[in-house]
mmCIF file of C-alpha atoms in Angstrom:
data_model
loop_
_atom_site.group_PDB
_atom_site.id
_atom_site.type_symbol
_atom_site.label_atom_id
_atom_site.label_comp_id
_atom_site.label_asym_id
_atom_site.label_seq_id
_atom_site.Cartn_x
_atom_site.Cartn_y
_atom_site.Cartn_z
ATOM 1 C CA UNK A 1 -48.333 5.775 -126.474
ATOM 2 C CA UNK A 2 -44.520 5.143 -125.859
ATOM 3 C CA UNK A 3 -45.166 2.305 -124.446
ATOM 4 C CA UNK A 4 -47.803 0.771 -126.926
ATOM 5 C CA UNK A 5 -44.997 1.660 -129.801
ATOM 6 C CA UNK A 6 -42.303 -0.084 -127.994
ATOM 7 C CA UNK A 7 -45.080 -3.300 -127.202
ATOM 8 C CA UNK A 8 -46.067 -3.248 -131.183
ATOM 9 C CA UNK A 9 -42.469 -2.826 -131.724
ATOM 10 C CA UNK A 10 -41.667 -5.889 -129.737
ATOM 11 C CA UNK A 11 -44.401 -8.284 -131.557
ATOM 12 C CA UNK A 12 -43.189 -7.294 -135.020
ATOM 13 C CA UNK A 13 -40.133 -9.890 -134.691
ATOM 14 C CA UNK A 14 -42.933 -12.745 -132.986
ATOM 15 C CA UNK A 15 -45.302 -12.105 -135.886
ATOM 16 C CA UNK A 16 -42.716 -12.183 -138.829
ATOM 17 C CA UNK A 17 -41.668 -15.387 -136.774
ATOM 18 C CA UNK A 18 -45.497 -16.696 -137.100
ATOM 19 C CA UNK A 19 -45.712 -15.737 -140.939
ATOM 20 C CA UNK A 20 -42.313 -17.558 -141.928
ATOM 21 C CA UNK A 21 -43.098 -20.533 -139.983
ATOM 22 C CA UNK A 22 -46.652 -20.973 -141.451
ATOM 23 C CA UNK A 23 -45.646 -19.974 -144.999
ATOM 24 C CA UNK A 24 -42.736 -22.618 -144.467
ATOM 25 C CA UNK A 25 -45.010 -25.661 -143.592
ATOM 26 C CA UNK A 26 -47.435 -24.335 -146.715
ATOM 27 C CA UNK A 27 -44.241 -24.743 -148.496
ATOM 28 C CA UNK A 28 -43.401 -28.235 -147.513
ATOM 29 C CA UNK A 29 -46.442 -29.858 -148.009
ATOM 30 C CA UNK A 30 -47.151 -27.839 -151.858
ATOM 31 C CA UNK A 31 -46.346 -29.899 -154.329
ATOM 32 C CA UNK A 32 -43.605 -29.057 -156.940
ATOM 33 C CA UNK A 33 -40.322 -28.138 -156.113
ATOM 34 C CA UNK A 34 -36.938 -26.822 -157.532
ATOM 35 C CA UNK A 35 -35.504 -29.916 -157.677
ATOM 36 C CA UNK A 36 -38.580 -31.492 -159.599
ATOM 37 C CA UNK A 37 -38.026 -27.823 -161.838
ATOM 38 C CA UNK A 38 -34.843 -28.511 -162.766
ATOM 39 C CA UNK A 39 -35.612 -32.324 -163.539
ATOM 40 C CA UNK A 40 -38.372 -31.457 -165.843
ATOM 41 C CA UNK A 41 -36.056 -28.916 -167.483
ATOM 42 C CA UNK A 42 -33.715 -31.841 -167.720
ATOM 43 C CA UNK A 43 -35.737 -34.051 -169.533
ATOM 44 C CA UNK A 44 -37.231 -31.275 -171.915
ATOM 45 C CA UNK A 45 -40.660 -31.337 -170.205
ATOM 46 C CA UNK A 46 -42.984 -28.254 -171.184
ATOM 47 C CA UNK A 47 -42.700 -26.987 -167.508
ATOM 48 C CA UNK A 48 -45.116 -24.347 -168.185
ATOM 49 C CA UNK A 49 -48.176 -26.784 -168.487
ATOM 50 C CA UNK A 50 -49.466 -27.273 -165.340
ATOM 51 C CA UNK A 51 -50.357 -30.705 -165.561
ATOM 52 C CA UNK A 52 -47.296 -31.826 -166.113
ATOM 53 C CA UNK A 53 -45.779 -29.727 -163.452
ATOM 54 C CA UNK A 54 -48.172 -31.646 -161.038
ATOM 55 C CA UNK A 55 -46.731 -34.665 -162.489
ATOM 56 C CA UNK A 56 -43.279 -34.389 -161.767
ATOM 57 C CA UNK A 57 -44.133 -32.774 -158.477
ATOM 58 C CA UNK A 58 -45.198 -36.250 -156.956
ATOM 59 C CA UNK A 59 -43.004 -38.237 -154.635
ATOM 60 C CA UNK A 60 -42.880 -41.380 -152.731
ATOM 61 C CA UNK A 61 -41.130 -42.993 -149.925
ATOM 62 C CA UNK A 62 -38.660 -45.343 -150.925
ATOM 63 C CA UNK A 63 -36.082 -46.733 -148.114
ATOM 64 C CA UNK A 64 -36.763 -43.709 -146.108
ATOM 65 C CA UNK A 65 -34.891 -41.630 -149.280
ATOM 66 C CA UNK A 66 -37.148 -38.867 -151.240
ATOM 67 C CA UNK A 67 -37.451 -40.602 -154.738
ATOM 68 C CA UNK A 68 -38.727 -37.599 -157.369
ATOM 69 C CA UNK A 69 -41.176 -39.367 -159.780
ATOM 70 C CA UNK A 70 -39.596 -36.409 -162.513
ATOM 71 C CA UNK A 71 -36.132 -38.280 -161.938
ATOM 72 C CA UNK A 72 -37.030 -41.645 -163.724
ATOM 73 C CA UNK A 73 -34.540 -42.296 -166.537
ATOM 74 C CA UNK A 74 -32.211 -39.327 -164.796
ATOM 75 C CA UNK A 75 -28.980 -40.146 -163.474
ATOM 76 C CA UNK A 76 -29.461 -40.306 -159.700
ATOM 77 C CA UNK A 77 -25.818 -38.665 -159.120
ATOM 78 C CA UNK A 78 -27.623 -35.472 -160.770
ATOM 79 C CA UNK A 79 -30.771 -35.987 -158.388
ATOM 80 C CA UNK A 80 -28.497 -35.950 -155.320
ATOM 81 C CA UNK A 81 -26.200 -32.945 -157.048
ATOM 82 C CA UNK A 82 -29.511 -31.087 -157.021
ATOM 83 C CA UNK A 83 -30.595 -31.609 -153.582
ATOM 84 C CA UNK A 84 -27.280 -30.837 -152.832
ATOM 85 C CA UNK A 85 -27.564 -27.571 -154.579
ATOM 86 C CA UNK A 86 -30.978 -26.442 -153.380
ATOM 87 C CA UNK A 87 -30.572 -27.254 -149.602
ATOM 88 C CA UNK A 88 -32.610 -30.449 -149.669
ATOM 89 C CA UNK A 89 -29.861 -33.067 -148.326
ATOM 90 C CA UNK A 90 -30.854 -31.520 -144.966
ATOM 91 C CA UNK A 91 -33.592 -32.239 -142.850
ATOM 92 C CA UNK A 92 -36.595 -29.607 -142.758
ATOM 93 C CA UNK A 93 -35.672 -27.981 -138.912
ATOM 94 C CA UNK A 94 -31.811 -28.109 -140.032
ATOM 95 C CA UNK A 95 -33.274 -25.509 -143.167
ATOM 96 C CA UNK A 96 -35.564 -23.587 -141.422
ATOM 97 C CA UNK A 97 -33.398 -23.133 -138.112
ATOM 98 C CA UNK A 98 -30.903 -21.456 -140.650
ATOM 99 C CA UNK A 99 -33.755 -19.476 -143.006
ATOM 100 C CA UNK A 100 -34.719 -17.617 -139.386
ATOM 101 C CA UNK A 101 -31.340 -16.803 -138.441
ATOM 102 C CA UNK A 102 -30.462 -15.719 -141.566
ATOM 103 C CA UNK A 103 -33.234 -13.336 -141.787
ATOM 104 C CA UNK A 104 -32.528 -11.858 -138.329
ATOM 105 C CA UNK A 105 -29.910 -11.060 -140.411
ATOM 106 C CA UNK A 106 -31.704 -9.419 -143.550
ATOM 107 C CA UNK A 107 -29.376 -12.161 -145.077
ATOM 108 C CA UNK A 108 -32.015 -13.720 -147.604
ATOM 109 C CA UNK A 109 -29.837 -16.177 -149.487
ATOM 110 C CA UNK A 110 -29.334 -16.675 -153.162
ATOM 111 C CA UNK A 111 -31.236 -16.990 -156.114
ATOM 112 C CA UNK A 112 -31.999 -20.652 -157.065
ATOM 113 C CA UNK A 113 -31.931 -19.506 -160.949
ATOM 114 C CA UNK A 114 -30.546 -16.086 -160.998
ATOM 115 C CA UNK A 115 -26.824 -15.174 -160.230
ATOM 116 C CA UNK A 116 -27.955 -12.722 -157.834
ATOM 117 C CA UNK A 117 -28.745 -12.292 -154.056
ATOM 118 C CA UNK A 118 -32.024 -12.119 -153.014
ATOM 119 C CA UNK A 119 -31.042 -8.970 -151.058
ATOM 120 C CA UNK A 120 -29.782 -7.498 -155.070
ATOM 121 C CA UNK A 121 -32.735 -8.509 -156.821
ATOM 122 C CA UNK A 122 -35.306 -6.869 -154.345
ATOM 123 C CA UNK A 123 -33.264 -3.601 -154.303
ATOM 124 C CA UNK A 124 -33.054 -4.039 -157.948
ATOM 125 C CA UNK A 125 -36.737 -4.105 -158.360
ATOM 126 C CA UNK A 126 -37.658 -1.887 -155.631
ATOM 127 C CA UNK A 127 -37.284 1.492 -157.647
ATOM 128 C CA UNK A 128 -40.295 0.263 -159.901
ATOM 129 C CA UNK A 129 -42.720 -0.878 -156.885
ATOM 130 C CA UNK A 130 -42.004 2.493 -155.009
ATOM 131 C CA UNK A 131 -42.515 4.610 -158.049
ATOM 132 C CA UNK A 132 -45.900 2.988 -158.653
ATOM 133 C CA UNK A 133 -47.298 2.629 -155.503
ATOM 134 C CA UNK A 134 -46.088 6.269 -153.610
ATOM 135 C CA UNK A 135 -47.439 8.129 -156.810
ATOM 136 C CA UNK A 136 -50.321 6.250 -157.354
ATOM 137 C CA UNK A 137 -51.521 6.233 -153.575
ATOM 138 C CA UNK A 138 -50.551 9.864 -153.412
ATOM 139 C CA UNK A 139 -52.843 11.102 -156.401
ATOM 140 C CA UNK A 140 -55.622 8.668 -155.219
ATOM 141 C CA UNK A 141 -55.532 10.321 -151.594
ATOM 142 C CA UNK A 142 -55.066 13.960 -152.889
ATOM 143 C CA UNK A 143 -58.602 12.972 -156.017
ATOM 144 C CA UNK A 144 -60.795 10.695 -153.571
ATOM 145 C CA UNK A 145 -60.375 12.369 -150.411
ATOM 146 C CA UNK A 146 -61.633 15.976 -151.585
ATOM 147 C CA UNK A 147 -64.132 14.464 -154.110
ATOM 148 C CA UNK A 148 -65.836 12.432 -151.107
ATOM 149 C CA UNK A 149 -65.616 15.138 -148.919
ATOM 150 C CA UNK A 150 -67.650 17.407 -151.859
ATOM 151 C CA UNK A 151 -70.359 14.072 -152.831
ATOM 152 C CA UNK A 152 -71.145 14.371 -148.993
ATOM 153 C CA UNK A 153 -71.783 17.939 -148.841
ATOM 154 C CA UNK A 154 -73.572 18.026 -152.433
ATOM 155 C CA UNK A 155 -75.198 14.476 -151.602
ATOM 156 C CA UNK A 156 -78.200 14.098 -153.925
ATOM 157 C CA UNK A 157 -76.764 17.018 -156.657
ATOM 158 C CA UNK A 158 -76.379 16.529 -160.121
ATOM 159 C CA UNK A 159 -72.690 16.787 -159.304
ATOM 160 C CA UNK A 160 -73.131 13.884 -156.965
ATOM 161 C CA UNK A 161 -74.511 12.115 -159.506
ATOM 162 C CA UNK A 162 -72.313 12.826 -162.335
ATOM 163 C CA UNK A 163 -69.409 11.816 -160.227
ATOM 164 C CA UNK A 164 -71.010 8.732 -159.182
ATOM 165 C CA UNK A 165 -70.889 7.449 -163.008
ATOM 166 C CA UNK A 166 -67.282 8.069 -162.798
ATOM 167 C CA UNK A 167 -66.808 6.215 -159.529
ATOM 168 C CA UNK A 168 -68.980 3.167 -161.033
ATOM 169 C CA UNK A 169 -66.891 3.335 -164.336
ATOM 170 C CA UNK A 170 -63.798 3.432 -162.987
ATOM 171 C CA UNK A 171 -64.507 0.735 -160.019
ATOM 172 C CA UNK A 172 -66.337 -1.942 -162.565
ATOM 173 C CA UNK A 173 -63.636 -2.377 -165.256
ATOM 174 C CA UNK A 174 -60.505 -4.171 -164.289
ATOM 175 C CA UNK A 175 -57.513 -2.186 -164.064
ATOM 176 C CA UNK A 176 -55.305 -4.217 -166.989
ATOM 177 C CA UNK A 177 -57.778 -2.630 -169.236
ATOM 178 C CA UNK A 178 -57.372 0.868 -168.266
ATOM 179 C CA UNK A 179 -53.642 -0.051 -168.953
ATOM 180 C CA UNK A 180 -54.320 -1.683 -172.282
ATOM 181 C CA UNK A 181 -56.577 1.172 -173.894
ATOM 182 C CA UNK A 182 -53.579 3.744 -172.628
ATOM 183 C CA UNK A 183 -51.074 1.498 -174.286
ATOM 184 C CA UNK A 184 -53.303 1.441 -177.261
ATOM 185 C CA UNK A 185 -54.604 4.998 -177.713
ATOM 186 C CA UNK A 186 -50.901 6.821 -176.310
ATOM 187 C CA UNK A 187 -48.624 4.349 -176.515
ATOM 188 C CA UNK A 188 -48.933 1.981 -179.238
ATOM 189 C CA UNK A 189 -48.603 3.558 -182.597
ATOM 190 C CA UNK A 190 -52.073 3.198 -183.070
ATOM 191 C CA UNK A 191 -53.626 6.530 -182.489
ATOM 192 C CA UNK A 192 -50.824 8.425 -180.385
ATOM 193 C CA UNK A 193 -46.755 7.974 -179.662
ATOM 194 C CA UNK A 194 -47.145 10.202 -177.178
ATOM 195 C CA UNK A 195 -45.763 7.804 -174.128
ATOM 196 C CA UNK A 196 -42.922 5.250 -173.778
ATOM 197 C CA UNK A 197 -44.274 1.281 -173.927
ATOM 198 C CA UNK A 198 -41.703 -0.131 -171.433
ATOM 199 C CA UNK A 199 -39.733 0.347 -168.814
ATOM 200 C CA UNK A 200 -38.880 2.853 -166.002
ATOM 201 C CA UNK A 201 -36.442 4.976 -167.686
ATOM 202 C CA UNK A 202 -34.593 5.477 -171.142
ATOM 203 C CA UNK A 203 -31.411 3.758 -172.354
ATOM 204 C CA UNK A 204 -29.252 7.052 -172.343
ATOM 205 C CA UNK A 205 -30.961 8.001 -169.047
ATOM 206 C CA UNK A 206 -27.462 8.121 -167.547
ATOM 207 C CA UNK A 207 -26.144 10.648 -170.106
ATOM 208 C CA UNK A 208 -28.747 13.259 -169.791
ATOM 209 C CA UNK A 209 -29.090 16.380 -167.812
ATOM 210 C CA UNK A 210 -31.120 16.627 -164.263
ATOM 211 C CA UNK A 211 -34.104 18.255 -165.795
ATOM 212 C CA UNK A 212 -34.232 15.887 -168.702
ATOM 213 C CA UNK A 213 -33.656 12.953 -166.131
ATOM 214 C CA UNK A 214 -36.854 14.340 -163.808
ATOM 215 C CA UNK A 215 -38.665 14.918 -166.845
ATOM 216 C CA UNK A 216 -37.688 11.292 -168.844
ATOM 217 C CA UNK A 217 -38.977 9.441 -165.363
ATOM 218 C CA UNK A 218 -42.261 11.476 -164.987
ATOM 219 C CA UNK A 219 -42.722 10.154 -168.496
ATOM 220 C CA UNK A 220 -42.293 7.000 -168.334
ATOM 221 C CA UNK A 221 -44.638 6.381 -165.174
ATOM 222 C CA UNK A 222 -46.899 8.393 -166.150
ATOM 223 C CA UNK A 223 -49.347 5.790 -167.914
ATOM 224 C CA UNK A 224 -49.107 3.167 -165.439
ATOM 225 C CA UNK A 225 -49.769 5.475 -162.449
ATOM 226 C CA UNK A 226 -52.847 6.819 -164.596
ATOM 227 C CA UNK A 227 -53.977 3.319 -164.828
ATOM 228 C CA UNK A 228 -53.716 2.176 -161.291
ATOM 229 C CA UNK A 229 -55.089 5.574 -160.178
ATOM 230 C CA UNK A 230 -58.404 5.112 -162.650
ATOM 231 C CA UNK A 231 -58.806 1.896 -161.192
ATOM 232 C CA UNK A 232 -58.163 2.747 -157.558
ATOM 233 C CA UNK A 233 -59.930 6.083 -156.347
ATOM 234 C CA UNK A 234 -63.522 4.913 -156.476
ATOM 235 C CA UNK A 235 -63.143 2.801 -153.475
ATOM 236 C CA UNK A 236 -61.597 5.544 -151.205
ATOM 237 C CA UNK A 237 -64.073 8.185 -152.961
ATOM 238 C CA UNK A 238 -67.206 6.389 -151.659
ATOM 239 C CA UNK A 239 -65.653 5.356 -148.288
ATOM 240 C CA UNK A 240 -64.660 9.034 -147.796
ATOM 241 C CA UNK A 241 -68.824 10.200 -148.902
ATOM 242 C CA UNK A 242 -70.077 7.769 -146.704
ATOM 243 C CA UNK A 243 -67.736 8.611 -143.604
ATOM 244 C CA UNK A 244 -68.757 12.101 -143.861
ATOM 245 C CA UNK A 245 -72.285 11.590 -144.596
ATOM 246 C CA UNK A 246 -72.242 9.525 -141.177
ATOM 247 C CA UNK A 247 -70.671 12.392 -138.956
ATOM 248 C CA UNK A 248 -72.726 15.338 -140.467
ATOM 249 C CA UNK A 249 -75.982 13.635 -139.376
ATOM 250 C CA UNK A 250 -74.692 13.123 -135.702
ATOM 251 C CA UNK A 251 -76.202 14.646 -132.903
ATOM 252 C CA UNK A 252 -73.034 17.258 -132.582
ATOM 253 C CA UNK A 253 -73.112 18.803 -135.491
ATOM 254 C CA UNK A 254 -76.804 20.138 -134.822
ATOM 255 C CA UNK A 255 -75.496 21.099 -131.655
ATOM 256 C CA UNK A 256 -72.511 22.838 -133.213
ATOM 257 C CA UNK A 257 -74.887 25.060 -136.087
ATOM 258 C CA UNK A 258 -77.034 25.873 -133.122
ATOM 259 C CA UNK A 259 -74.185 27.666 -131.410
ATOM 260 C CA UNK A 260 -74.056 29.451 -133.941
ATOM 261 C CA UNK A 261 -70.753 27.629 -135.757
ATOM 262 C CA UNK A 262 -70.231 28.240 -139.767
ATOM 263 C CA UNK A 263 -70.402 24.966 -141.799
ATOM 264 C CA UNK A 264 -66.595 25.281 -142.700
ATOM 265 C CA UNK A 265 -66.112 25.629 -139.178
ATOM 266 C CA UNK A 266 -68.041 22.509 -138.430
ATOM 267 C CA UNK A 267 -66.792 20.279 -141.235
ATOM 268 C CA UNK A 268 -62.927 21.066 -140.306
ATOM 269 C CA UNK A 269 -62.977 21.721 -137.046
ATOM 270 C CA UNK A 270 -65.279 18.342 -136.199
ATOM 271 C CA UNK A 271 -66.585 16.425 -138.773
ATOM 272 C CA UNK A 272 -63.113 15.960 -140.436
ATOM 273 C CA UNK A 273 -61.171 14.788 -137.823
ATOM 274 C CA UNK A 274 -63.896 12.228 -136.834
ATOM 275 C CA UNK A 275 -64.500 10.929 -140.368
ATOM 276 C CA UNK A 276 -60.863 10.995 -141.230
ATOM 277 C CA UNK A 277 -60.184 7.861 -138.844
ATOM 278 C CA UNK A 278 -61.304 5.041 -140.850
ATOM 279 C CA UNK A 279 -59.718 6.585 -144.117
ATOM 280 C CA UNK A 280 -56.307 6.746 -142.010
ATOM 281 C CA UNK A 281 -57.332 3.352 -140.724
ATOM 282 C CA UNK A 282 -57.208 1.889 -144.366
ATOM 283 C CA UNK A 283 -53.534 3.813 -145.824
ATOM 284 C CA UNK A 284 -51.627 0.946 -144.489
ATOM 285 C CA UNK A 285 -53.237 -1.538 -146.876
ATOM 286 C CA UNK A 286 -54.026 0.411 -149.655
ATOM 287 C CA UNK A 287 -50.107 1.388 -150.323
ATOM 288 C CA UNK A 288 -49.287 -2.275 -149.546
ATOM 289 C CA UNK A 289 -51.496 -3.350 -152.366
ATOM 290 C CA UNK A 290 -49.973 -0.609 -154.583
ATOM 291 C CA UNK A 291 -46.560 -0.990 -154.063
ATOM 292 C CA UNK A 292 -46.788 -5.030 -154.374
ATOM 293 C CA UNK A 293 -49.612 -7.104 -155.406
ATOM 294 C CA UNK A 294 -52.096 -4.564 -157.038
ATOM 295 C CA UNK A 295 -49.307 -3.168 -159.617
ATOM 296 C CA UNK A 296 -48.425 -6.811 -160.774
ATOM 297 C CA UNK A 297 -50.809 -6.571 -164.020
ATOM 298 C CA UNK A 298 -49.654 -3.239 -164.631
ATOM 299 C CA UNK A 299 -45.706 -4.329 -164.179
ATOM 300 C CA UNK A 300 -46.592 -6.873 -166.890
ATOM 301 C CA UNK A 301 -48.574 -4.996 -168.928
ATOM 302 C CA UNK A 302 -45.830 -1.974 -169.311
ATOM 303 C CA UNK A 303 -43.033 -4.599 -169.037
ATOM 304 C CA UNK A 304 -41.623 -2.732 -165.665
ATOM 305 C CA UNK A 305 -39.677 -5.244 -163.022
ATOM 306 C CA UNK A 306 -40.805 -4.645 -160.083
ATOM 307 C CA UNK A 307 -40.959 -6.482 -156.802
ATOM 308 C CA UNK A 308 -44.852 -7.933 -157.458
ATOM 309 C CA UNK A 309 -43.377 -9.302 -160.456
ATOM 310 C CA UNK A 310 -40.723 -10.937 -159.148
ATOM 311 C CA UNK A 311 -42.415 -13.056 -156.350
ATOM 312 C CA UNK A 312 -45.032 -14.059 -159.179
ATOM 313 C CA UNK A 313 -42.154 -15.399 -161.114
ATOM 314 C CA UNK A 314 -40.126 -16.848 -158.287
ATOM 315 C CA UNK A 315 -43.684 -18.817 -157.070
ATOM 316 C CA UNK A 316 -43.999 -20.196 -160.533
ATOM 317 C CA UNK A 317 -40.369 -20.851 -160.914
ATOM 318 C CA UNK A 318 -40.474 -22.449 -157.360
ATOM 319 C CA UNK A 319 -37.559 -19.676 -156.411
ATOM 320 C CA UNK A 320 -37.793 -20.514 -152.690
ATOM 321 C CA UNK A 321 -35.369 -18.055 -151.269
ATOM 322 C CA UNK A 322 -36.672 -14.998 -153.450
ATOM 323 C CA UNK A 323 -40.380 -16.400 -152.246
ATOM 324 C CA UNK A 324 -39.803 -15.859 -148.841
ATOM 325 C CA UNK A 325 -37.515 -13.138 -148.790
ATOM 326 C CA UNK A 326 -40.110 -10.980 -150.747
ATOM 327 C CA UNK A 327 -42.620 -12.231 -148.469
ATOM 328 C CA UNK A 328 -40.287 -11.242 -145.178
ATOM 329 C CA UNK A 329 -40.368 -7.297 -147.144
ATOM 330 C CA UNK A 330 -44.012 -7.454 -147.536
ATOM 331 C CA UNK A 331 -44.957 -8.473 -143.795
ATOM 332 C CA UNK A 332 -42.618 -6.425 -142.486
ATOM 333 C CA UNK A 333 -43.523 -3.055 -144.017
ATOM 334 C CA UNK A 334 -46.965 -3.554 -143.726
ATOM 335 C CA UNK A 335 -46.474 -4.250 -139.934
ATOM 336 C CA UNK A 336 -44.356 -1.488 -139.794
ATOM 337 C CA UNK A 337 -47.306 0.735 -141.351
ATOM 338 C CA UNK A 338 -49.620 -0.833 -139.512
ATOM 339 C CA UNK A 339 -47.908 1.389 -136.354
ATOM 340 C CA UNK A 340 -47.545 4.395 -138.601
ATOM 341 C CA UNK A 341 -51.355 4.543 -139.112
ATOM 342 C CA UNK A 342 -51.919 3.692 -135.327
ATOM 343 C CA UNK A 343 -49.774 6.868 -134.269
ATOM 344 C CA UNK A 344 -51.789 9.144 -137.006
ATOM 345 C CA UNK A 345 -54.929 8.304 -136.043
ATOM 346 C CA UNK A 346 -53.337 9.570 -132.240
ATOM 347 C CA UNK A 347 -52.160 12.700 -134.290
ATOM 348 C CA UNK A 348 -55.505 13.001 -136.086
ATOM 349 C CA UNK A 349 -57.764 12.295 -132.704
ATOM 350 C CA UNK A 350 -56.061 12.889 -129.530
ATOM 351 C CA UNK A 351 -58.977 11.487 -127.654
ATOM 352 C CA UNK A 352 -57.569 8.279 -129.197
ATOM 353 C CA UNK A 353 -54.860 6.734 -126.301
ATOM 354 C CA UNK A 354 -53.653 3.149 -127.456
ATOM 355 C CA UNK A 355 -51.755 2.928 -124.161
ATOM 356 C CA UNK A 356 -54.842 0.943 -122.915
ATOM 357 C CA UNK A 357 -54.769 -1.760 -125.621
#
């Protein structure tokens, strides 16, 4: 296992390099950019309009110098100043080399439009994403695994049928609709005003006691986390049930029963270890989804400034340092969590040996 861990740690920088290279090339080929964005803003255009944004993104070559269509009627010195400000006065390979060397030192540069470095923005937004991701993932696993096991043991019973309706209901309705429903009924003032409508903490958070801070924190994240849990527990519940049903029907279970082992011994000593492998394999992807992409709409609905919303805003405004910085963090965490998942594989089932991989 040690050799496998060393090999995977060695591959992480190469994988990150490949991800950044591919996305850098895509960015170079995609229409629009920070210069076009600022030119549109300078000319008073509606930069929120997709059609206009695409129009100013078109470029043409004239005497080996990039001329922006959005630069028509704009002083040439302003265009050159914008290109220099965003670093586009240098060839692409120089910009790529600088990005790779800086990222190797975790220097993500400064946001084009916010007066902060990308590192400061990530640190500032990270508590929201961690809060939503960790708590929702933990609660989903605590609900889904016991529920899935019980559904497998009582397959076809009234309990299985009734809980299946809840699972189908949770998977059929989008997460943001649950969020809107909870706001209207419990935070919007229409019916009940039990929970705060926005933010991760109250304005006077620094002035209250420790116990009050803990209560205030959970009071604020209760509805966002509940929205994610309702929309996310269905898949894991059915995955757990099907995994256990598949293992229970295998020959070794019948053999264990014939030897006189109790159902509890068979379930937790033999079936549980084998059935949990596929569930553990999905943990990294679920956590990454909850940390970043899965909570984007929840962050918007509940006015929470997390990493998902930061990345979305950066894409819309072509804030390349923020785009690549958040991408780098997402990819790095994903690779590390995948390695943790493989290690957990071996802890759950020592028969699995990754050293041969």
